[in-house]
Amino acid sequence: MEAPPPVTEQNKDRYLEELSKITEADDWIERHSTQNQQESPVKDIVDCPFCKRRLRIPHGYQGNVKCPQCDKYFTKKSRGRITKKGKISSLGEGVVHYLLLEAAVILTVLGLMGIWFTFSILFR
């Protein structure tokens, strides 16, 4: 193996260029190395109080959390306490909810009446 020539004023630019390539390569290896990756931070598992989806939140986090499934907000306080926030319902949402509930009750009553009528005809 042959030793490289000493650095002089005439060849210093070539050495600096080679050195920068080496340091860029070392930096790239350092950034992409799996051995040097830090362990992922500890996560707490918290259930969304609205849709019950399990969410992973950094341990010790306190503040607002938005559920990606139902798009509602809740507050995670220290020691895992949770406060519901949710969206403020508009009048239209309340009316739609009421009408859907009423329709479900009516369909249930009609279904029970149909069953009663069928059995009353079959077992006369």
Tab-separated table of C-alpha atoms in Angstrom:
chain	number	residue	atom	x	y	z
A	1	MET	CA	0.000	0.000	0.000
A	2	GLU	CA	1.342	3.352	-0.991
A	3	ALA	CA	1.144	6.406	1.263
A	4	PRO	CA	-0.509	9.482	-0.257
A	5	PRO	CA	1.681	12.478	-0.991
A	6	PRO	CA	1.829	15.169	1.700
A	7	VAL	CA	-0.635	18.066	1.605
A	8	THR	CA	0.803	21.157	-0.039
A	9	GLU	CA	-0.597	24.450	-1.253
A	10	GLN	CA	-0.880	23.020	-4.762
A	11	ASN	CA	-2.915	19.924	-3.852
A	12	LYS	CA	-4.844	21.106	-0.784
A	13	ASP	CA	-8.067	21.701	-2.793
A	14	ARG	CA	-8.057	18.098	-4.009
A	15	TYR	CA	-7.605	16.833	-0.441
A	16	LEU	CA	-10.402	19.065	0.856
A	17	GLU	CA	-12.715	17.794	-1.888
A	18	GLU	CA	-11.945	14.157	-1.034
A	19	LEU	CA	-12.338	14.887	2.672
A	20	SER	CA	-15.766	16.481	2.130
A	21	LYS	CA	-16.899	13.390	0.163
A	22	ILE	CA	-15.775	11.157	3.009
A	23	THR	CA	-17.518	13.258	5.673
A	24	GLU	CA	-20.713	13.416	3.582
A	25	ALA	CA	-20.643	9.627	3.285
A	26	ASP	CA	-19.990	9.258	7.022
A	27	ASP	CA	-22.879	11.610	7.799
A	28	TRP	CA	-25.201	9.667	5.498
A	29	ILE	CA	-24.237	6.368	7.124
A	30	GLU	CA	-24.748	7.885	10.584
A	31	ARG	CA	-28.231	9.171	9.682
A	32	HIS	CA	-29.352	5.888	8.097
A	33	SER	CA	-27.719	3.455	10.491
A	34	THR	CA	-30.144	1.209	12.361
A	35	GLN	CA	-27.630	0.633	15.150
A	36	ASN	CA	-27.628	4.278	16.189
A	37	GLN	CA	-31.367	4.804	16.201
A	38	GLN	CA	-32.687	5.776	19.573
A	39	GLU	CA	-35.499	3.721	20.973
A	40	SER	CA	-38.878	5.180	20.222
A	41	PRO	CA	-40.256	7.210	23.107
A	42	VAL	CA	-42.564	5.416	25.497
A	43	LYS	CA	-46.210	5.750	24.501
A	44	ASP	CA	-49.359	5.625	26.595
A	45	ILE	CA	-52.372	3.821	25.168
A	46	VAL	CA	-55.501	5.944	25.553
A	47	ASP	CA	-59.019	5.170	24.321
A	48	CYS	CA	-60.902	7.968	22.564
A	49	PRO	CA	-63.855	8.771	24.857
A	50	PHE	CA	-66.142	9.222	21.832
A	51	CYS	CA	-65.449	6.313	19.458
A	52	LYS	CA	-63.258	4.141	21.745
A	53	ARG	CA	-60.394	3.954	19.220
A	54	ARG	CA	-57.078	3.170	20.885
A	55	LEU	CA	-54.536	5.953	20.446
A	56	ARG	CA	-50.808	5.985	21.196
A	57	ILE	CA	-49.783	9.230	22.891
A	58	PRO	CA	-46.266	10.099	24.129
A	59	HIS	CA	-45.810	9.272	27.799
A	60	GLY	CA	-46.293	12.310	30.002
A	61	TYR	CA	-48.079	14.328	27.301
A	62	GLN	CA	-50.717	16.717	28.634
A	63	GLY	CA	-52.978	18.636	26.308
A	64	ASN	CA	-55.435	18.397	23.462
A	65	VAL	CA	-55.628	15.230	21.395
A	66	LYS	CA	-57.553	14.880	18.124
A	67	CYS	CA	-58.846	11.422	17.297
A	68	PRO	CA	-58.079	10.621	13.640
A	69	GLN	CA	-61.146	8.379	13.378
A	70	CYS	CA	-63.979	10.577	14.697
A	71	ASP	CA	-62.216	13.994	14.386
A	72	LYS	CA	-63.230	14.972	17.921
A	73	TYR	CA	-60.956	16.564	20.485
A	74	PHE	CA	-60.349	15.542	24.061
A	75	THR	CA	-57.843	16.611	26.685
A	76	LYS	CA	-55.335	14.219	28.184
A	77	LYS	CA	-54.275	15.427	31.583
A	78	SER	CA	-51.583	14.032	33.826
A	79	ARG	CA	-51.893	10.464	35.063
A	80	GLY	CA	-54.115	9.469	32.149
A	81	ARG	CA	-57.160	11.549	33.063
A	82	ILE	CA	-59.277	12.444	30.054
A	83	THR	CA	-61.749	15.268	29.502
A	84	LYS	CA	-64.200	15.180	26.600
A	85	LYS	CA	-64.402	18.230	24.393
A	86	GLY	CA	-65.996	17.171	21.140
A	87	LYS	CA	-67.456	19.422	18.538
A	88	ILE	CA	-70.189	21.800	19.506
A	89	SER	CA	-73.302	20.351	17.919
A	90	SER	CA	-75.283	22.568	15.652
A	91	LEU	CA	-79.071	22.707	15.741
A	92	GLY	CA	-79.181	20.754	12.475
A	93	GLU	CA	-77.123	17.908	13.917
A	94	GLY	CA	-79.443	17.741	16.931
A	95	VAL	CA	-82.549	17.630	14.749
A	96	VAL	CA	-81.090	14.908	12.531
A	97	HIS	CA	-80.108	12.867	15.586
A	98	TYR	CA	-83.617	13.233	17.041
A	99	LEU	CA	-85.292	12.227	13.758
A	100	LEU	CA	-83.074	9.170	13.391
A	101	LEU	CA	-83.853	8.106	16.947
A	102	GLU	CA	-87.576	8.606	16.377
A	103	ALA	CA	-87.448	6.606	13.135
A	104	ALA	CA	-85.654	3.764	14.924
A	105	VAL	CA	-88.339	3.663	17.625
A	106	ILE	CA	-91.149	3.668	15.036
A	107	LEU	CA	-89.510	0.852	13.047
A	108	THR	CA	-89.082	-1.196	16.218
A	109	VAL	CA	-92.750	-0.736	17.170
A	110	LEU	CA	-93.917	-1.615	13.635
A	111	GLY	CA	-91.714	-4.711	13.636
A	112	LEU	CA	-93.142	-5.875	16.960
A	113	MET	CA	-96.684	-5.221	15.712
A	114	GLY	CA	-95.951	-7.276	12.575
A	115	ILE	CA	-94.679	-10.176	14.654
A	116	TRP	CA	-97.730	-9.982	16.943
A	117	PHE	CA	-100.103	-9.832	13.953
A	118	THR	CA	-98.397	-12.825	12.273
A	119	PHE	CA	-98.629	-14.967	15.396
A	120	SER	CA	-102.228	-13.929	16.050
A	121	ILE	CA	-103.225	-15.150	12.556
A	122	LEU	CA	-101.201	-18.381	12.758
A	123	PHE	CA	-102.457	-19.451	16.187
A	124	ARG	CA	-106.206	-18.661	16.077
